[in-house]
Amino acid sequence: LLQYGHSTVAKRSLLKSLKRLGDVNSRFFHGKGGTVGRGGSPAVYRAVLSHPPNTIDGRFRVTEQGEMITQSFGNQAIAERTLDVYTASVLREKHHTTTIPKQQWRKAMDLISEASCSHYRQIVREDPNFVPYFRAVTPEKQLSNLNVGSRPAKRNPKGGVESLRAIPWIFAWSQTRCHLPAWLGVNEGLSVSGLEPTLQDMYKNWPWFR
């Protein structure tokens, strides 16, 4: 929810900017991670159909993360099935009646995104105990030394946790079965005062949120 909440707010902002520029075609790049923490969704077909209005429109660019290659393209039959799902979902989305988010839903997502992001950053970046805890309970340092990635584990070799790339960050937490990046901040986002009736309406009538 944390990632998708920020994603929909960002996409809305980008669409507004493109509209101001005039006749500009947009194509959003969807990095389909294997885990929810990396933006993945096992229900690809439903995920594509639930995208915000005008963010696909027959044009869908996607990347499969490395750990998902075998699962999605391991042999010819699986690869054909994966491409079938992508093709069918994008074609249907083009002729699919998309739910237009109500203004109150948009405001709710802004509040959820702000609250969840604030809590996430407060724990990860501001709590002095977090980094020692992260390095004590996860094999982050050991994973950084493994020769299994195509890029360095950190964008800045001298940087802290904030400079870690997505793969070592998610993989480190996956080894503990904690999966912290997938849920940290969700409770705070959904607990914003006064949103319960709106959240129930969103869950019932907005496929993207559901």
XYZ file of N, CA, C and O in Angstrom:
840
model
N 0.827 -1.198 0.000
C 0.000 0.000 0.000
C 0.859 1.244 0.000
O 0.591 2.203 -0.703
N 1.941 1.212 0.816
C 2.845 2.358 0.880
C 3.350 2.716 -0.506
O 3.251 3.862 -0.946
N 3.863 1.709 -1.222
C 4.434 1.963 -2.550
C 3.361 2.362 -3.550
O 3.524 3.297 -4.330
N 2.212 1.659 -3.547
C 1.172 1.960 -4.517
C 0.495 3.285 -4.228
O 0.031 3.973 -5.130
N 0.426 3.652 -2.926
C -0.138 4.951 -2.579
C 0.698 6.071 -3.161
O 0.182 7.008 -3.781
N 2.014 5.988 -2.992
C 2.894 6.998 -3.567
C 2.848 6.935 -5.090
O 2.929 7.965 -5.763
N 2.717 5.743 -5.643
C 2.716 5.572 -7.091
C 1.545 6.282 -7.742
O 1.709 6.980 -8.749
N 0.357 6.115 -7.196
C -0.817 6.727 -7.831
C -0.772 8.240 -7.711
O -1.170 8.963 -8.625
N -0.251 8.762 -6.593
C -0.105 10.211 -6.445
C 0.894 10.740 -7.468
O 0.666 11.763 -8.115
N 2.008 10.028 -7.649
C 3.031 10.450 -8.610
C 2.498 10.407 -10.034
O 2.770 11.311 -10.845
N 1.759 9.349 -10.385
C 1.226 9.230 -11.744
C 0.234 10.346 -12.045
O 0.203 10.874 -13.165
N -0.589 10.709 -11.068
C -1.526 11.808 -11.268
C -0.773 13.100 -11.569
O -1.147 13.865 -12.452
N 0.292 13.345 -10.828
C 1.077 14.563 -11.022
C 1.714 14.589 -12.406
O 1.735 15.622 -13.075
N 2.237 13.422 -12.834
C 2.854 13.345 -14.156
C 1.834 13.594 -15.261
O 2.116 14.295 -16.241
N 0.641 13.014 -15.130
C -0.395 13.207 -16.142
C -0.807 14.675 -16.239
O -1.025 15.207 -17.332
N -0.902 15.347 -15.093
C -1.255 16.767 -15.099
C -0.194 17.579 -15.831
O -0.504 18.474 -16.617
N 1.074 17.245 -15.588
C 2.161 17.965 -16.240
C 2.147 17.736 -17.744
O 2.352 18.662 -18.537
N 1.892 16.473 -18.169
C 1.858 16.161 -19.594
C 0.702 16.865 -20.298
O 0.829 17.314 -21.443
N -0.431 16.968 -19.623
C -1.585 17.644 -20.219
C -1.286 19.121 -20.456
O -1.732 19.712 -21.438
N -0.516 19.713 -19.554
C -0.161 21.128 -19.716
C 0.757 21.328 -20.920
O 0.788 22.399 -21.530
N 1.508 20.283 -21.279
C 2.432 20.377 -22.407
C 1.724 20.213 -23.748
O 2.299 20.502 -24.798
N 0.489 19.722 -23.719
C -0.258 19.566 -24.958
C -0.332 18.123 -25.415
O -0.541 17.214 -24.614
N -0.149 17.894 -26.711
C -0.321 16.574 -27.315
C 0.926 15.708 -27.086
O 1.772 15.542 -27.969
N 1.043 15.164 -25.887
C 2.182 14.324 -25.529
C 1.671 12.961 -25.073
O 0.824 12.872 -24.181
N 2.147 11.901 -25.710
C 1.755 10.553 -25.326
C 2.574 10.098 -24.124
O 3.778 10.325 -24.053
N 1.912 9.438 -23.190
C 2.605 8.951 -22.000
C 2.640 7.428 -21.997
O 1.703 6.776 -22.438
N 3.744 6.892 -21.514
C 3.854 5.445 -21.344
C 4.548 5.194 -20.012
O 5.742 5.485 -19.867
N 3.806 4.678 -19.065
C 4.382 4.453 -17.746
C 5.136 3.122 -17.714
O 4.664 2.104 -18.204
N 6.306 3.192 -17.143
C 7.165 2.015 -17.046
C 6.874 1.302 -15.742
O 7.022 1.862 -14.657
N 6.430 0.050 -15.836
C 6.034 -0.707 -14.658
C 7.115 -1.724 -14.329
O 7.294 -2.706 -15.029
N 7.873 -1.465 -13.258
C 8.869 -2.419 -12.798
C 8.184 -3.470 -11.940
O 7.912 -3.248 -10.769
N 7.887 -4.600 -12.526
C 7.087 -5.604 -11.816
C 7.999 -6.471 -10.947
O 8.536 -7.463 -11.388
N 8.162 -6.069 -9.700
C 8.988 -6.838 -8.785
C 8.359 -8.166 -8.430
O 7.148 -8.354 -8.548
N 9.166 -9.083 -7.968
C 8.651 -10.399 -7.597
C 7.859 -10.374 -6.310
O 6.912 -11.122 -6.122
N 8.241 -9.478 -5.381
C 7.550 -9.399 -4.100
C 6.699 -8.142 -4.047
O 6.927 -7.182 -4.777
N 5.721 -8.155 -3.147
C 4.882 -6.969 -2.974
C 5.735 -5.778 -2.547
O 5.493 -4.642 -2.944
N 6.765 -6.054 -1.732
C 7.643 -4.993 -1.273
C 8.384 -4.291 -2.394
O 8.823 -3.150 -2.252
N 8.543 -4.953 -3.536
C 9.208 -4.346 -4.694
C 8.208 -3.938 -5.763
O 8.573 -3.655 -6.894
N 6.921 -3.909 -5.401
C 5.918 -3.468 -6.362
C 5.307 -4.580 -7.172
O 4.608 -4.341 -8.156
N 5.559 -5.807 -6.802
C 5.040 -6.939 -7.558
C 3.577 -7.231 -7.257
O 3.036 -6.809 -6.252
N 2.962 -7.935 -8.132
C 1.586 -8.387 -7.928
C 1.418 -9.704 -8.667
O 1.589 -9.762 -9.875
N 1.117 -10.776 -7.932
C 0.969 -12.071 -8.612
C -0.239 -12.107 -9.548
O -0.266 -12.879 -10.496
N -1.236 -11.254 -9.278
C -2.437 -11.223 -10.114
C -2.249 -10.170 -11.210
O -2.857 -9.099 -11.182
N -1.381 -10.471 -12.182
C -1.014 -9.494 -13.213
C -2.228 -8.988 -13.980
O -2.386 -7.783 -14.208
N -3.096 -9.905 -14.382
C -4.257 -9.527 -15.200
C -5.122 -8.499 -14.480
O -5.453 -7.444 -15.020
N -5.471 -8.796 -13.242
C -6.306 -7.871 -12.476
C -5.565 -6.579 -12.150
O -6.161 -5.501 -12.095
N -4.247 -6.693 -11.935
C -3.461 -5.501 -11.626
C -3.462 -4.523 -12.797
O -3.597 -3.308 -12.610
N -3.320 -5.041 -14.015
C -3.321 -4.182 -15.201
C -4.682 -3.504 -15.364
O -4.769 -2.297 -15.632
N -5.752 -4.255 -15.194
C -7.095 -3.702 -15.367
C -7.428 -2.664 -14.304
O -8.320 -1.830 -14.505
N -6.765 -2.727 -13.170
C -7.089 -1.805 -12.084
C -6.222 -0.558 -12.076
O -6.352 0.291 -11.195
N -5.326 -0.414 -13.064
C -4.481 0.776 -13.116
C -5.328 2.043 -13.207
O -6.429 2.027 -13.755
N -4.808 3.161 -12.688
C -5.529 4.435 -12.785
C -5.841 4.777 -14.239
O -5.097 4.390 -15.146
N -6.929 5.492 -14.496
C -7.337 5.844 -15.861
C -6.227 6.550 -16.638
O -5.493 7.373 -16.094
N -6.098 6.198 -17.912
C -5.179 6.855 -18.858
C -3.699 6.614 -18.562
O -2.843 7.301 -19.114
N -3.380 5.640 -17.715
C -1.974 5.365 -17.439
C -1.451 4.191 -18.265
O -0.253 3.911 -18.238
N -2.322 3.504 -18.979
C -1.889 2.434 -19.889
C -2.320 2.769 -21.308
O -1.498 2.985 -22.179
N -3.630 2.784 -21.555
C -4.166 3.200 -22.853
C -3.505 2.471 -24.019
O -3.108 3.057 -25.022
N -3.353 1.142 -23.893
C -2.794 0.339 -24.972
C -1.282 0.332 -25.044
O -0.706 -0.319 -25.913
N -0.614 1.029 -24.126
C 0.852 1.121 -24.145
C 1.351 0.723 -22.760
O 1.150 1.440 -21.782
N 2.035 -0.425 -22.685
C 2.444 -0.954 -21.387
C 3.869 -1.465 -21.469
O 4.154 -2.429 -22.176
N 4.762 -0.796 -20.775
C 6.166 -1.209 -20.760
C 6.450 -1.823 -19.388
O 6.118 -1.245 -18.355
N 7.070 -2.974 -19.388
C 7.246 -3.689 -18.123
C 8.626 -4.336 -18.056
O 9.219 -4.665 -19.094
N 9.145 -4.477 -16.864
C 10.368 -5.242 -16.655
C 10.087 -6.312 -15.611
O 9.393 -6.065 -14.628
N 10.596 -7.495 -15.879
C 10.511 -8.574 -14.890
C 11.824 -8.586 -14.117
O 12.901 -8.632 -14.710
N 11.749 -8.526 -12.802
C 12.961 -8.552 -11.997
C 13.660 -9.903 -12.148
O 13.031 -10.915 -12.437
N 14.967 -9.881 -11.929
C 15.798 -11.054 -12.193
C 15.335 -12.325 -11.527
O 15.367 -13.410 -12.128
N 14.890 -12.200 -10.264
C 14.504 -13.414 -9.543
C 13.219 -14.040 -10.067
O 12.842 -15.146 -9.682
N 12.512 -13.318 -10.976
C 11.254 -13.821 -11.509
C 11.391 -14.405 -12.913
O 10.426 -14.908 -13.471
N 12.586 -14.312 -13.505
C 12.761 -14.752 -14.893
C 12.408 -16.229 -15.063
O 11.661 -16.613 -15.971
N 12.956 -17.081 -14.198
C 12.682 -18.515 -14.328
C 11.211 -18.817 -14.124
O 10.616 -19.612 -14.857
N 10.612 -18.161 -13.125
C 9.204 -18.410 -12.829
C 8.296 -17.984 -13.980
O 7.305 -18.641 -14.276
N 8.629 -16.878 -14.630
C 7.768 -16.335 -15.682
C 8.143 -16.773 -17.092
O 7.297 -16.784 -17.986
N 9.431 -17.127 -17.297
C 9.889 -17.463 -18.644
C 10.802 -18.686 -18.658
O 11.632 -18.851 -19.544
N 10.639 -19.568 -17.663
C 11.546 -20.704 -17.494
C 11.534 -21.717 -18.620
O 12.544 -22.368 -18.881
N 10.403 -21.877 -19.278
C 10.349 -22.754 -20.454
C 9.329 -22.171 -21.429
O 8.653 -21.183 -21.119
N 9.229 -22.761 -22.595
C 8.403 -22.166 -23.649
C 6.943 -22.034 -23.240
O 6.318 -20.994 -23.479
N 6.389 -23.065 -22.616
C 4.978 -23.028 -22.236
C 4.702 -21.918 -21.220
O 3.721 -21.171 -21.338
N 5.580 -21.806 -20.220
C 5.405 -20.771 -19.203
C 5.579 -19.385 -19.818
O 4.813 -18.457 -19.520
N 6.573 -19.231 -20.681
C 6.818 -17.939 -21.320
C 5.617 -17.508 -22.165
O 5.196 -16.340 -22.125
N 5.041 -18.453 -22.919
C 3.876 -18.131 -23.746
C 2.691 -17.733 -22.878
O 1.947 -16.800 -23.207
N 2.518 -18.428 -21.758
C 1.426 -18.110 -20.852
C 1.609 -16.708 -20.256
O 0.660 -15.931 -20.167
N 2.828 -16.383 -19.867
C 3.107 -15.065 -19.307
C 2.795 -13.964 -20.311
O 2.137 -12.966 -19.986
N 3.245 -14.154 -21.556
C 2.982 -13.159 -22.592
C 1.499 -13.091 -22.932
O 0.975 -12.016 -23.261
N 0.810 -14.233 -22.877
C -0.645 -14.255 -23.093
C -1.354 -13.358 -22.081
O -2.255 -12.584 -22.428
N -0.948 -13.484 -20.813
C -1.583 -12.700 -19.744
C -1.351 -11.207 -19.961
O -2.279 -10.393 -19.857
N -0.102 -10.841 -20.290
C 0.196 -9.431 -20.529
C -0.600 -8.897 -21.722
O -1.217 -7.829 -21.658
N -0.579 -9.653 -22.814
C -1.265 -9.195 -24.025
C -2.761 -9.064 -23.805
O -3.377 -8.048 -24.166
N -3.368 -10.096 -23.201
C -4.813 -10.075 -22.979
C -5.226 -8.940 -22.048
O -6.236 -8.259 -22.286
N -4.448 -8.718 -20.995
C -4.818 -7.677 -20.029
C -4.691 -6.280 -20.626
O -5.564 -5.428 -20.416
N -3.643 -6.048 -21.414
C -3.468 -4.726 -22.026
C -4.539 -4.479 -23.086
O -5.090 -3.373 -23.186
N -4.857 -5.507 -23.872
C -5.914 -5.359 -24.881
C -7.270 -5.105 -24.232
O -8.036 -4.245 -24.676
N -7.562 -5.834 -23.170
C -8.855 -5.633 -22.513
C -8.917 -4.261 -21.844
O -9.957 -3.605 -21.846
N -7.795 -3.836 -21.243
C -7.786 -2.546 -20.564
C -8.131 -1.420 -21.532
O -8.770 -0.430 -21.148
N -7.726 -1.585 -22.788
C -7.999 -0.564 -23.804
C -9.498 -0.372 -23.994
O -9.964 0.723 -24.319
N -10.268 -1.430 -23.793
C -11.724 -1.378 -23.998
C -12.479 -1.613 -22.693
O -13.666 -1.938 -22.708
N -11.777 -1.462 -21.603
C -12.346 -1.713 -20.281
C -12.858 -0.403 -19.678
O -12.218 0.639 -19.793
N -14.028 -0.452 -19.078
C -14.567 0.734 -18.409
C -13.861 0.900 -17.071
O -14.094 0.144 -16.127
N -12.986 1.876 -17.012
C -12.189 2.092 -15.814
C -12.954 2.938 -14.809
O -13.627 3.901 -15.182
N -12.863 2.552 -13.573
C -13.493 3.334 -12.519
C -12.755 4.652 -12.343
O -11.551 4.664 -12.108
N -13.475 5.743 -12.487
C -12.871 7.063 -12.303
C -12.862 7.380 -10.810
O -13.913 7.416 -10.177
N -11.698 7.587 -10.226
C -11.629 7.855 -8.790
C -12.374 9.134 -8.408
O -12.254 10.161 -9.079
N -13.163 9.040 -7.366
C -13.847 10.225 -6.851
C -12.811 11.173 -6.244
O -11.734 10.764 -5.835
N -13.182 12.440 -6.162
C -12.269 13.426 -5.598
C -11.926 13.093 -4.144
O -10.786 13.268 -3.706
N -12.910 12.577 -3.403
C -12.647 12.244 -2.010
C -11.706 11.042 -1.904
O -10.945 10.929 -0.947
N -11.730 10.146 -2.911
C -10.779 9.027 -2.926
C -9.366 9.557 -3.150
O -8.416 9.104 -2.511
N -9.230 10.502 -4.056
C -7.920 11.088 -4.332
C -7.358 11.764 -3.082
O -6.177 11.625 -2.754
N -8.213 12.512 -2.397
C -7.774 13.187 -1.174
C -7.384 12.168 -0.110
O -6.405 12.372 0.620
N -8.154 11.071 -0.040
C -7.847 10.020 0.931
C -6.484 9.400 0.638
O -5.687 9.154 1.554
N -6.192 9.151 -0.649
C -4.905 8.561 -1.012
C -3.755 9.516 -0.700
O -2.673 9.087 -0.286
N -3.992 10.809 -0.868
C -2.968 11.781 -0.510
C -2.666 11.718 0.986
O -1.505 11.751 1.412
N -3.725 11.625 1.799
C -3.555 11.561 3.247
C -2.876 10.254 3.667
O -2.002 10.246 4.535
N -3.300 9.139 3.040
C -2.695 7.835 3.333
C -1.219 7.841 2.973
O -0.359 7.383 3.745
N -0.914 8.366 1.791
C 0.466 8.410 1.329
C 1.328 9.252 2.261
O 2.436 8.857 2.636
N 0.820 10.399 2.662
C 1.577 11.299 3.540
C 1.831 10.662 4.901
O 2.951 10.699 5.420
N 0.785 10.050 5.488
C 0.917 9.454 6.821
C 1.844 8.243 6.805
O 2.690 8.077 7.689
N 1.691 7.369 5.809
C 2.502 6.153 5.751
C 3.965 6.492 5.466
O 4.879 5.922 6.071
N 4.195 7.429 4.550
C 5.559 7.823 4.204
C 6.253 8.465 5.395
O 7.435 8.211 5.668
N 5.538 9.302 6.118
C 6.100 9.969 7.283
C 6.539 8.950 8.331
O 7.645 9.047 8.889
N 5.687 7.956 8.593
C 6.025 6.938 9.591
C 7.193 6.086 9.115
O 8.109 5.773 9.894
N 7.184 5.712 7.843
C 8.256 4.889 7.273
C 9.604 5.593 7.427
O 10.587 5.004 7.883
N 9.652 6.862 7.053
C 10.905 7.608 7.129
C 11.331 7.849 8.578
O 12.525 7.871 8.885
N 10.339 8.039 9.447
C 10.660 8.252 10.856
C 11.396 7.046 11.437
O 12.345 7.194 12.202
N 10.963 5.853 11.051
C 11.597 4.625 11.548
C 12.926 4.368 10.836
O 13.967 4.168 11.459
N 12.902 4.381 9.522
C 14.073 3.972 8.738
C 15.195 4.999 8.742
O 16.377 4.643 8.803
N 14.853 6.272 8.687
C 15.886 7.304 8.532
C 16.179 8.113 9.790
O 17.241 8.714 9.900
N 15.216 8.158 10.724
C 15.396 9.048 11.868
C 15.651 8.321 13.181
O 16.220 8.902 14.103
N 15.222 7.079 13.299
C 15.446 6.333 14.534
C 16.902 5.861 14.579
O 17.327 5.067 13.735
N 17.681 6.313 15.555
C 19.105 5.943 15.605
C 19.344 4.459 15.848
O 20.451 3.959 15.594
N 18.328 3.761 16.313
C 18.487 2.331 16.593
C 18.192 1.454 15.384
O 18.464 0.251 15.403
N 17.631 2.076 14.321
C 17.179 1.241 13.214
C 18.320 0.599 12.440
O 18.296 -0.604 12.173
N 19.325 1.386 12.054
C 20.413 0.840 11.238
C 21.175 -0.267 11.977
O 21.413 -1.337 11.400
N 21.551 -0.073 13.259
C 22.196 -1.178 13.983
C 21.307 -2.417 14.054
O 21.800 -3.549 13.932
N 20.003 -2.204 14.234
C 19.071 -3.333 14.284
C 19.017 -4.057 12.945
O 19.106 -5.289 12.877
N 18.898 -3.281 11.866
C 18.831 -3.856 10.521
C 20.061 -4.710 10.221
O 19.958 -5.826 9.709
N 21.233 -4.195 10.571
C 22.465 -4.917 10.282
C 22.685 -6.092 11.220
O 23.423 -7.024 10.880
N 22.030 -6.066 12.385
C 22.180 -7.173 13.336
C 21.269 -8.347 13.011
O 21.636 -9.504 13.225
N 20.074 -8.059 12.480
C 19.083 -9.133 12.290
C 18.999 -9.626 10.851
O 18.352 -10.641 10.593
N 19.619 -8.914 9.907
C 19.581 -9.357 8.510
C 21.003 -9.622 8.016
O 21.969 -9.071 8.558
N 21.142 -10.427 6.969
C 22.477 -10.697 6.395
C 22.864 -9.665 5.342
O 23.458 -9.991 4.317
N 22.524 -8.395 5.581
C 22.753 -7.347 4.588
C 24.214 -7.261 4.144
O 24.515 -7.181 2.943
N 25.136 -7.287 5.096
C 26.550 -7.176 4.741
C 27.023 -8.391 3.942
O 27.786 -8.268 2.984
N 26.557 -9.562 4.332
C 26.953 -10.779 3.630
C 26.393 -10.790 2.202
O 27.078 -11.195 1.257
N 25.154 -10.341 2.051
C 24.543 -10.313 0.721
C 25.293 -9.351 -0.196
O 25.426 -9.595 -1.401
N 25.790 -8.267 0.373
C 26.523 -7.286 -0.428
C 27.816 -7.869 -0.990
O 28.330 -7.398 -2.009
N 28.342 -8.888 -0.319
C 29.607 -9.494 -0.757
C 29.416 -10.621 -1.772
O 30.382 -11.110 -2.346
N 28.160 -11.048 -1.955
C 27.906 -12.138 -2.905
C 27.996 -11.630 -4.340
O 27.497 -10.548 -4.661
N 28.576 -12.412 -5.195
C 28.704 -12.035 -6.600
C 27.502 -12.568 -7.390
O 27.639 -13.419 -8.267
N 26.316 -12.035 -7.060
C 25.105 -12.536 -7.713
C 24.311 -11.417 -8.388
O 23.287 -11.671 -9.007
N 24.758 -10.185 -8.249
C 24.014 -9.081 -8.824
C 24.719 -8.459 -10.012
O 25.932 -8.599 -10.185
N 23.960 -7.755 -10.838
C 24.538 -7.091 -12.007
C 25.039 -5.698 -11.671
O 25.748 -5.076 -12.460
N 24.660 -5.189 -10.486
C 25.074 -3.854 -10.061
C 25.521 -3.897 -8.607
O 25.154 -4.809 -7.869
N 26.296 -2.887 -8.174
C 26.696 -2.840 -6.754
C 25.476 -2.763 -5.854
O 24.420 -2.254 -6.257
N 25.610 -3.288 -4.624
C 24.484 -3.291 -3.687
C 24.059 -1.879 -3.311
O 22.887 -1.623 -3.027
N 25.024 -0.936 -3.320
C 24.728 0.441 -2.941
C 24.993 1.396 -4.099
O 25.912 1.198 -4.877
N 24.168 2.429 -4.180
C 24.414 3.464 -5.171
C 25.636 4.294 -4.779
O 26.381 4.761 -5.630
N 25.788 4.498 -3.480
C 26.940 5.207 -2.946
C 27.663 4.272 -1.976
O 27.134 3.951 -0.916
N 28.874 3.812 -2.310
C 29.574 2.837 -1.458
C 29.735 3.287 -0.011
O 29.786 2.461 0.894
N 29.798 4.613 0.206
C 29.987 5.137 1.561
C 28.663 5.510 2.219
O 28.641 5.979 3.355
N 27.562 5.312 1.496
C 26.256 5.695 2.026
C 25.699 4.700 3.020
O 26.222 3.600 3.199
N 24.624 5.086 3.658
C 23.971 4.236 4.643
C 22.863 3.408 4.029
O 22.887 3.088 2.832
N 21.844 3.095 4.840
C 20.732 2.267 4.383
C 20.010 2.920 3.208
O 19.552 2.243 2.286
N 19.921 4.256 3.222
C 19.179 4.950 2.166
C 19.809 4.777 0.789
O 19.159 4.995 -0.230
N 21.090 4.379 0.743
C 21.760 4.214 -0.546
C 21.672 2.787 -1.084
O 22.117 2.510 -2.196
N 21.083 1.869 -0.296
C 20.929 0.483 -0.750
C 19.985 0.413 -1.936
O 18.970 1.106 -1.979
N 20.305 -0.429 -2.889
C 19.380 -0.681 -3.993
C 18.244 -1.578 -3.502
O 18.318 -2.182 -2.433
N 17.198 -1.671 -4.326
C 15.997 -2.410 -3.909
C 16.284 -3.878 -3.628
O 15.752 -4.449 -2.676
N 17.138 -4.511 -4.460
C 17.344 -5.949 -4.322
C 17.951 -6.325 -2.969
O 17.375 -7.142 -2.243
N 19.100 -5.750 -2.550
C 19.633 -6.125 -1.237
C 18.737 -5.686 -0.083
O 18.680 -6.362 0.949
N 18.039 -4.574 -0.247
C 17.134 -4.088 0.817
C 15.996 -5.083 1.039
O 15.734 -5.519 2.158
N 15.331 -5.482 -0.043
C 14.219 -6.427 0.074
C 14.720 -7.830 0.403
O 14.157 -8.535 1.259
N 15.788 -8.249 -0.266
C 16.308 -9.607 -0.065
C 16.762 -9.808 1.375
O 16.546 -10.872 1.969
N 17.382 -8.785 1.967
C 17.852 -8.896 3.339
C 16.687 -9.136 4.296
O 16.752 -10.003 5.176
N 15.611 -8.392 4.113
C 14.440 -8.571 4.982
C 13.729 -9.892 4.691
O 13.152 -10.514 5.582
N 13.777 -10.332 3.440
C 13.132 -11.604 3.087
C 13.772 -12.775 3.833
O 13.094 -13.743 4.188
N 15.084 -12.682 4.086
C 15.766 -13.772 4.773
C 15.295 -13.920 6.214
O 15.413 -14.983 6.813
N 14.750 -12.851 6.781
C 14.251 -12.906 8.169
C 12.771 -13.280 8.218
O 12.222 -13.460 9.300
N 12.139 -13.363 7.051
C 10.700 -13.599 6.926
C 9.883 -12.473 7.570
O 8.722 -12.630 7.887
N 10.530 -11.328 7.741
C 9.857 -10.168 8.337
C 9.157 -9.329 7.266
O 8.079 -8.786 7.493
N 9.795 -9.185 6.102
C 9.239 -8.441 4.961
C 8.830 -7.020 5.356
O 7.780 -6.526 4.920
N 9.631 -6.388 6.181
C 9.297 -5.061 6.710
C 8.936 -4.018 5.649
O 7.972 -3.269 5.835
N 9.646 -3.916 4.510
C 9.308 -2.879 3.536
C 7.898 -3.015 2.951
O 7.358 -2.046 2.409
N 7.315 -4.210 3.043
C 5.986 -4.421 2.454
C 4.863 -3.901 3.331
O 3.772 -3.613 2.830
N 5.116 -3.750 4.643
C 4.013 -3.370 5.527
C 4.273 -2.175 6.428
O 3.329 -1.597 6.983
N 5.523 -1.748 6.582
C 5.814 -0.626 7.475
C 5.121 0.650 6.973
O 5.333 1.080 5.856
N 4.282 1.226 7.791
C 3.558 2.442 7.439
C 2.134 2.198 6.984
O 1.335 3.138 6.903
N 1.783 0.935 6.678
C 0.426 0.639 6.209
C -0.608 0.972 7.280
O -1.627 1.623 7.015
N -0.376 0.514 8.503
C -1.335 0.753 9.587
C -1.551 2.244 9.818
O -2.692 2.706 9.977
N -0.454 3.013 9.817
C -0.567 4.451 10.042
C -1.337 5.124 8.901
O -2.129 6.048 9.140
N -1.134 4.644 7.665
C -1.852 5.222 6.542
C -3.345 4.952 6.598
O -4.161 5.843 6.354
N -3.699 3.721 6.949
C -5.113 3.342 6.981
C -5.823 3.811 8.252
O -7.043 3.700 8.348
N -5.041 4.319 9.228
C -5.622 4.741 10.500
C -5.812 6.243 10.595
O -6.099 6.762 11.679
N -5.650 6.947 9.467
C -5.860 8.389 9.481
C -7.290 8.677 9.929
O -8.248 8.085 9.426
N -7.430 9.570 10.884
C -8.732 9.863 11.485
C -9.770 10.305 10.459
O -9.499 11.147 9.600
N -10.960 9.706 10.558
C -12.092 10.109 9.730
C -12.171 9.468 8.365
O -13.103 9.753 7.597
N -11.237 8.561 8.031
C -11.212 7.977 6.687
C -11.987 6.670 6.564
O -12.170 6.173 5.460
N -12.422 6.091 7.664
C -13.005 4.739 7.594
C -14.157 4.619 6.601
O -14.160 3.682 5.778
N -15.160 5.510 6.617
C -16.250 5.384 5.623
C -15.741 5.478 4.186
O -16.203 4.742 3.299
N -14.779 6.366 3.953
C -14.219 6.520 2.607
C -13.439 5.285 2.196
O -13.529 4.828 1.049
N -12.677 4.706 3.116
C -11.911 3.496 2.817
C -12.840 2.337 2.465
O -12.555 1.543 1.563
N -13.962 2.236 3.174
C -14.930 1.174 2.872
C -15.516 1.361 1.485
O -15.696 0.393 0.736
N -15.807 2.615 1.124
C -16.322 2.933 -0.211
C -15.278 2.609 -1.277
O -15.584 2.024 -2.328
N -14.019 2.950 -1.019
C -12.933 2.680 -1.962
C -12.748 1.181 -2.162
O -12.565 0.716 -3.299
N -12.786 0.428 -1.087
C -12.594 -1.025 -1.197
C -13.732 -1.670 -1.982
O -13.509 -2.596 -2.778
N -14.925 -1.160 -1.801
C -16.095 -1.751 -2.457
C -16.174 -1.371 -3.937
O -16.566 -2.203 -4.777
N -15.767 -0.166 -4.272
C -16.043 0.348 -5.627
C -14.826 0.709 -6.467
O -14.986 1.106 -7.620
N -13.620 0.578 -5.923
C -12.427 0.975 -6.662
C -11.483 -0.233 -6.798
O -10.753 -0.555 -5.870
N -11.467 -0.908 -7.943
C -10.626 -2.101 -8.128
C -9.157 -1.852 -7.836
O -8.474 -2.719 -7.291
N -8.646 -0.683 -8.199
C -7.227 -0.405 -7.951
C -6.910 -0.485 -6.462
O -5.916 -1.062 -6.061
N -7.763 0.093 -5.633
C -7.526 0.084 -4.183
C -7.716 -1.315 -3.617
O -6.958 -1.765 -2.761
N -8.694 -2.034 -4.107
C -8.968 -3.389 -3.615
C -7.849 -4.345 -3.989
O -7.454 -5.200 -3.205
